[in-house]
Structures are given as structure tokens and as C-alpha cells.
Coordinates of C-alpha atoms in Angstrom, one line a residue:
Chain A
M1 CA -77.7 69.9 72.9
P2 CA -81.1 70.8 73.2
R3 CA -81.5 74.9 74.7
V4 CA -83.0 73.7 77.9
L5 CA -85.7 76.7 79.4
P6 CA -86.7 76.9 82.8
G7 CA -89.5 74.6 84.1
P8 CA -91.9 74.8 86.8
A9 CA -89.3 73.5 89.5
T10 CA -87.0 77.1 88.6
R11 CA -91.1 79.1 88.8
R12 CA -91.6 77.5 91.9
R13 CA -88.9 78.3 93.5
H14 CA -88.3 82.1 92.0
K15 CA -91.6 82.5 93.3
R16 CA -91.0 81.0 96.9
V17 CA -87.7 83.5 97.0
L18 CA -89.4 87.0 96.1
K19 CA -92.3 85.5 98.2
A20 CA -90.4 85.4 101.2
M21 CA -88.9 89.1 100.5
S22 CA -92.1 90.7 99.2
G23 CA -91.5 93.1 102.5
A24 CA -88.2 94.0 101.4
R25 CA -87.4 97.6 99.4
A26 CA -87.5 98.0 96.2
A27 CA -85.0 96.0 94.2
R28 CA -85.3 93.6 97.2
S29 CA -88.4 92.6 96.7
T30 CA -88.7 92.2 92.8
L31 CA -86.2 91.0 91.3
F32 CA -85.1 87.4 91.8
R33 CA -81.3 88.1 92.1
T34 CA -81.2 90.1 94.5
A35 CA -84.1 89.4 96.5
K36 CA -82.6 86.2 96.6
Q37 CA -79.3 87.4 98.2
T38 CA -81.1 89.6 100.4
L39 CA -83.0 86.2 101.6
L40 CA -79.8 84.9 102.5
K41 CA -78.2 87.9 104.5
A42 CA -81.5 88.0 106.4
R43 CA -81.4 84.2 107.7
A44 CA -77.8 84.8 108.5
Y45 CA -78.9 88.0 110.7
A46 CA -81.9 86.1 112.1
F47 CA -79.7 82.7 113.2
R48 CA -77.0 85.8 114.9
D49 CA -79.8 87.8 116.7
R50 CA -82.1 84.9 118.1
R51 CA -78.4 84.1 119.9
A52 CA -77.6 88.3 121.0
R53 CA -81.3 88.5 121.9
K54 CA -80.8 86.6 124.9
R55 CA -78.0 88.6 125.8
D56 CA -79.7 91.9 124.7
F57 CA -82.5 91.0 127.4
R58 CA -80.1 90.4 130.2
G59 CA -79.5 93.6 129.7
L60 CA -82.3 95.0 129.7
W61 CA -82.8 93.0 133.2
I62 CA -79.7 94.3 134.5
I63 CA -80.5 98.1 133.6
R64 CA -84.4 97.6 135.1
V65 CA -82.4 95.9 138.7
A66 CA -79.8 98.8 139.0
A67 CA -82.9 101.0 138.0
A68 CA -84.9 99.5 141.0
C69 CA -81.7 99.6 143.5
E70 CA -80.4 102.7 142.9
A71 CA -84.0 104.4 143.9
R72 CA -83.4 102.2 147.3
G73 CA -79.7 103.4 148.2
V74 CA -78.1 100.6 146.8
S75 CA -75.6 99.6 143.9
Y76 CA -76.7 96.8 141.3
S77 CA -73.4 94.9 141.6
K78 CA -73.5 95.2 145.6
F79 CA -77.1 93.8 146.1
M80 CA -76.7 90.9 143.8
G81 CA -73.5 90.0 145.6
G82 CA -76.0 90.4 148.7
L83 CA -78.4 88.2 147.1
K84 CA -76.3 85.4 146.6
K85 CA -74.9 85.5 150.1
A86 CA -78.6 85.5 151.5
C87 CA -79.1 82.3 149.0
V88 CA -82.3 84.2 147.4
F89 CA -81.1 82.5 143.8
L90 CA -83.6 84.6 141.7
N91 CA -82.9 85.4 138.3
R92 CA -82.3 89.1 136.9
K93 CA -85.5 88.3 134.8
M94 CA -87.4 88.0 137.6
L95 CA -86.0 90.4 140.1
S96 CA -87.0 92.6 137.7
E97 CA -90.3 91.9 137.0
V98 CA -90.9 91.9 140.7
A99 CA -89.2 95.4 140.9
I100 CA -92.0 96.6 138.2
A101 CA -95.1 94.4 139.3
D102 CA -94.4 94.2 143.3
P103 CA -92.1 97.5 144.7
A104 CA -93.0 96.3 147.9
A105 CA -91.4 93.3 147.5
F106 CA -88.1 94.2 145.8
D107 CA -87.5 96.3 149.1
K108 CA -87.3 92.9 150.9
F109 CA -85.3 91.6 148.8
V110 CA -82.8 95.0 149.1
E111 CA -83.2 94.1 152.7
L112 CA -82.5 90.7 152.4
A113 CA -79.5 91.0 150.8
R114 CA -78.1 94.5 153.0
P115 CA -76.8 92.5 155.7
H116 CA -74.6 90.7 153.7
I117 CA -73.3 94.2 151.6
A118 CA -70.1 94.9 153.7
A119 CA -69.7 98.6 154.7
P120 CA -67.5 100.2 152.1
A121 CA -63.8 100.4 154.0
Chain B
M1 CA -95.0 72.0 130.7
K2 CA -95.4 75.6 128.6
T3 CA -93.2 78.3 129.6
V4 CA -94.3 81.9 129.6
N5 CA -91.3 83.8 127.8
K6 CA -92.3 87.0 128.0
C7 CA -91.2 90.3 130.0
Y8 CA -93.3 93.7 131.0
L9 CA -92.2 96.1 128.0
A10 CA -93.6 99.9 128.4
K11 CA -96.3 101.1 126.6
A12 CA -96.9 105.0 126.0
G13 CA -100.1 105.6 128.4
D14 CA -98.9 103.0 130.7
F15 CA -96.8 105.1 133.0
A16 CA -97.1 109.4 133.9
P17 CA -93.9 111.3 133.4
R18 CA -92.6 113.0 136.2
W19 CA -91.7 116.4 136.7
F20 CA -88.0 117.4 138.6
V21 CA -86.8 120.5 138.6
V22 CA -82.9 121.5 139.8
D23 CA -80.9 124.2 140.5
A24 CA -77.9 124.0 138.6
A25 CA -75.7 126.8 140.9
A26 CA -76.8 124.8 144.1
V27 CA -75.8 121.8 142.9
S28 CA -72.5 120.4 144.2
E29 CA -71.9 117.9 140.3
S30 CA -69.8 119.3 138.2
L31 CA -71.1 119.9 134.6
G32 CA -70.7 116.3 133.3
R33 CA -71.6 114.7 136.0
L34 CA -74.7 116.5 136.2
A35 CA -75.3 116.0 133.0
V36 CA -75.3 112.5 133.6
R37 CA -77.8 112.4 136.0
I38 CA -80.3 114.6 133.9
A39 CA -79.8 112.1 131.0
T40 CA -80.0 109.0 133.2
V41 CA -83.5 110.9 134.3
L42 CA -84.9 112.0 130.5
M43 CA -84.1 108.1 129.4
G44 CA -85.7 106.6 131.8
K45 CA -82.7 104.6 133.1
H46 CA -83.8 105.5 136.5
K47 CA -87.1 103.5 136.9
P48 CA -87.5 99.8 136.5
I49 CA -90.1 100.3 133.8
Y50 CA -86.9 101.5 131.4
T51 CA -87.6 100.5 127.5
P52 CA -85.4 101.1 125.2
H53 CA -87.5 102.0 122.4
V54 CA -90.1 104.1 124.7
D55 CA -89.8 107.0 126.0
T56 CA -90.3 106.2 129.7
G57 CA -88.3 109.3 130.6
D58 CA -89.0 112.0 133.3
F59 CA -89.2 115.9 132.6
V60 CA -86.3 117.7 134.0
I61 CA -86.4 121.8 134.5
V62 CA -82.6 123.3 135.4
L63 CA -82.5 126.7 136.9
N64 CA -79.5 129.0 136.5
A65 CA -77.8 126.1 133.7
G66 CA -76.0 129.2 132.9
Q67 CA -74.2 128.5 136.3
V68 CA -73.1 125.0 136.6
T69 CA -69.6 123.8 138.5
I70 CA -66.7 124.0 135.9
R71 CA -63.9 122.1 137.1
G72 CA -60.6 122.9 136.1
N73 CA -59.3 126.4 135.6
R74 CA -58.7 126.3 132.2
K75 CA -61.1 124.1 130.8
R76 CA -63.1 127.2 129.3
E77 CA -60.7 127.8 127.1
Q78 CA -59.8 124.7 126.2
V79 CA -63.4 123.0 125.2
V80 CA -64.7 124.3 121.9
Y81 CA -68.1 123.6 120.2
H82 CA -68.2 122.6 116.6
R83 CA -70.6 122.9 114.3
Y84 CA -70.6 123.0 110.4
S85 CA -73.2 124.7 108.0
G86 CA -72.6 122.5 105.1
Y87 CA -71.4 125.4 102.8
P88 CA -67.0 125.3 102.4
G89 CA -65.6 127.3 105.4
G90 CA -68.6 127.2 107.1
L91 CA -67.5 126.0 110.5
K92 CA -67.9 127.3 113.1
E93 CA -66.2 127.4 116.8
I94 CA -66.7 129.3 119.6
T95 CA -65.6 128.3 123.1
M96 CA -67.2 127.1 126.2
K97 CA -66.0 130.3 127.7
A98 CA -67.8 132.3 124.5
M99 CA -71.0 130.1 124.9
L100 CA -71.3 130.6 128.1
E101 CA -71.8 134.3 128.0
R102 CA -74.0 133.9 124.6
H103 CA -75.9 131.3 125.3
P104 CA -75.4 130.3 129.0
D105 CA -77.7 127.0 128.8
R106 CA -76.1 125.7 125.9
V107 CA -73.0 124.4 127.4
L108 CA -75.4 121.8 129.9
R109 CA -77.8 121.1 126.9
E110 CA -74.5 119.9 125.2
A111 CA -73.4 117.9 127.5
V112 CA -76.7 116.7 127.7
R113 CA -77.5 115.8 124.5
R114 CA -74.3 114.3 123.5
M115 CA -75.3 111.5 126.4
L116 CA -78.5 110.7 125.3
P117 CA -79.1 108.3 122.0
K118 CA -78.4 109.3 118.8
N119 CA -81.5 108.9 117.3
A120 CA -84.9 110.5 116.7
L121 CA -86.0 109.2 120.2
G122 CA -83.0 110.2 121.7
R123 CA -84.4 113.7 119.8
R124 CA -87.3 113.9 121.3
M125 CA -86.0 112.9 124.7
L126 CA -83.9 116.4 124.3
T127 CA -87.2 118.3 124.4
K128 CA -87.8 117.2 128.1
L129 CA -84.9 118.9 129.1
K130 CA -86.1 122.7 130.0
L131 CA -83.1 125.1 130.7
Y132 CA -83.5 128.6 131.9
N133 CA -80.8 131.2 132.9
G134 CA -82.8 132.5 136.1
D135 CA -84.4 131.5 138.7
Q136 CA -87.9 131.3 137.9
H137 CA -89.4 128.7 135.4
P138 CA -93.1 128.5 133.8
H139 CA -93.6 125.2 134.8
Q140 CA -95.6 125.8 137.8
A141 CA -99.1 123.6 136.6
Q142 CA -97.0 121.0 136.0
Q143 CA -95.8 120.9 139.7
P144 CA -92.0 120.0 139.7
D145 CA -90.1 117.4 142.5
P146 CA -87.5 118.3 143.8
W147 CA -84.2 116.8 142.3
P148 CA -83.7 114.0 143.9
F149 CA -80.0 113.5 143.8
N150 CA -77.3 115.1 145.6

């Protein structure tokens, strides 16, 4: 069989991979073989972290709402439980944004939740 | 309908860090519990603007840092601090008791340091902790507020 030389398709594919990985470090941005491995791994991380992002942000909002609650002398869990019983169904993202943008409104949420919080036995 | 998927992220300069002053000798909480509170304030986790990649924390001045409450009769002998110089045989050990005599402030600083993030931001946060062994501090100009806990 005659020897086959890399043609335009191969060149295009290599260029595409190297361009995508142009921001990588050292050999990962210049050598096709390592660049391709990096690209596969990068896409795997990206897929995983698009899902992880939703959890990360929820965690951040919980930290923020907890901070706003503690400053008003309520624990986060008691506050969320009390709000639910008071039929306030705002999510943690909105509660945290309210706590930052309008602390007075957050005071009101705490007052709404307070009557539903059982006194410690 | 187009929804806006955004949430507040603090930027440096968005907020003014506050200063707090706490007298370790007058606090009823023990070493670890006080360190938790201090670490929380240094990290900014006591504020709703807390943002993980920005230092949103406040400054903490501790007076009488060496007189922090340490519970347990044997704790002073049992707790040993290690550091390693990198050379063979370069492991230094010092008990809490000896540390309290030699560097009274380091016991609380070490407790707080271990509770902060182990990265460049965590190291920067630790610089906002000002420990003094006496009941005086040179930060009058920052007009520190009294410790809001306890």
C-alpha cells in the first residue's frame, strides 16, 4: 500500500485542538498529543463543574443568609423553618440578595419567622 | 422570558472593613471557641456580603492574648506545636505551656490560623488579626468597636 501523508483534514483537526488549548501551560498548548488529552480532561471538568456550580452557589447563599440571621439573633435553620411555617417561600438566593440590598426588609422576614420558632425546651 | 441569573459578588472597595477589639482575659469562651469567632470575622462570614474569593472580613484586635481561657488541667502539657525547618533533625517541638511563657500571643494566633483557608487569601486574612499581650493597642485611629459576641 502506498504511504498516506497527513492531509488537510488532519491539519485542520490539529489546528482546532491547539487553538482551543492555546491558553494552556507549556507543552499542553504546543504539542498536539498532550493538548488533546488536556482538552478531553478540560471538557470533563467543565461538564462536572456546570453541575457543581449550582451546589456551590446554593452553599454561598446559605452562608450569607446564615450570617444575616446570626446578626439578628436567629439561627439559620430556625429561620428557614419559621419562614416555611409562615408560608414565605422565597428561595435562598433571593433571601441572600434581600439581606444585602435591603437589610430592613430582611428584618421583616425575621419578624415573620419569629412567632413560628419554638422556644428552646 | 429571559431570566437574569446573577447574584451579588463583593468587590474590593465595595465595603469598608470595620475594626473590633476584644479582651481575651474578659471573654468567658475558651481558646477554640474564641478562635472560631475571630476566624469567622476575619473571613467575613458574619456578613451577608461574604464572597469566597474576596477578603470581606474585618480586623480584630485582641488584648491580653496570652490570657485566653484554656480548659482542662492537662491541656497545656498535652498540646504540642510542631514546626519543621526542612533540614534533617530540624523538627522543633514546643508545648503549649512553654509557648505561653515564651510567646503568649502565638497560642491564639495558631488556633485562628489553622481555622482560616490554607491559601494566599487565608494568609492575608491572618494579617488582620492584631494580638497584644497587654491591655493597650496602637489602633486608636481605627476607632475599633467593642466585640459584638459573648
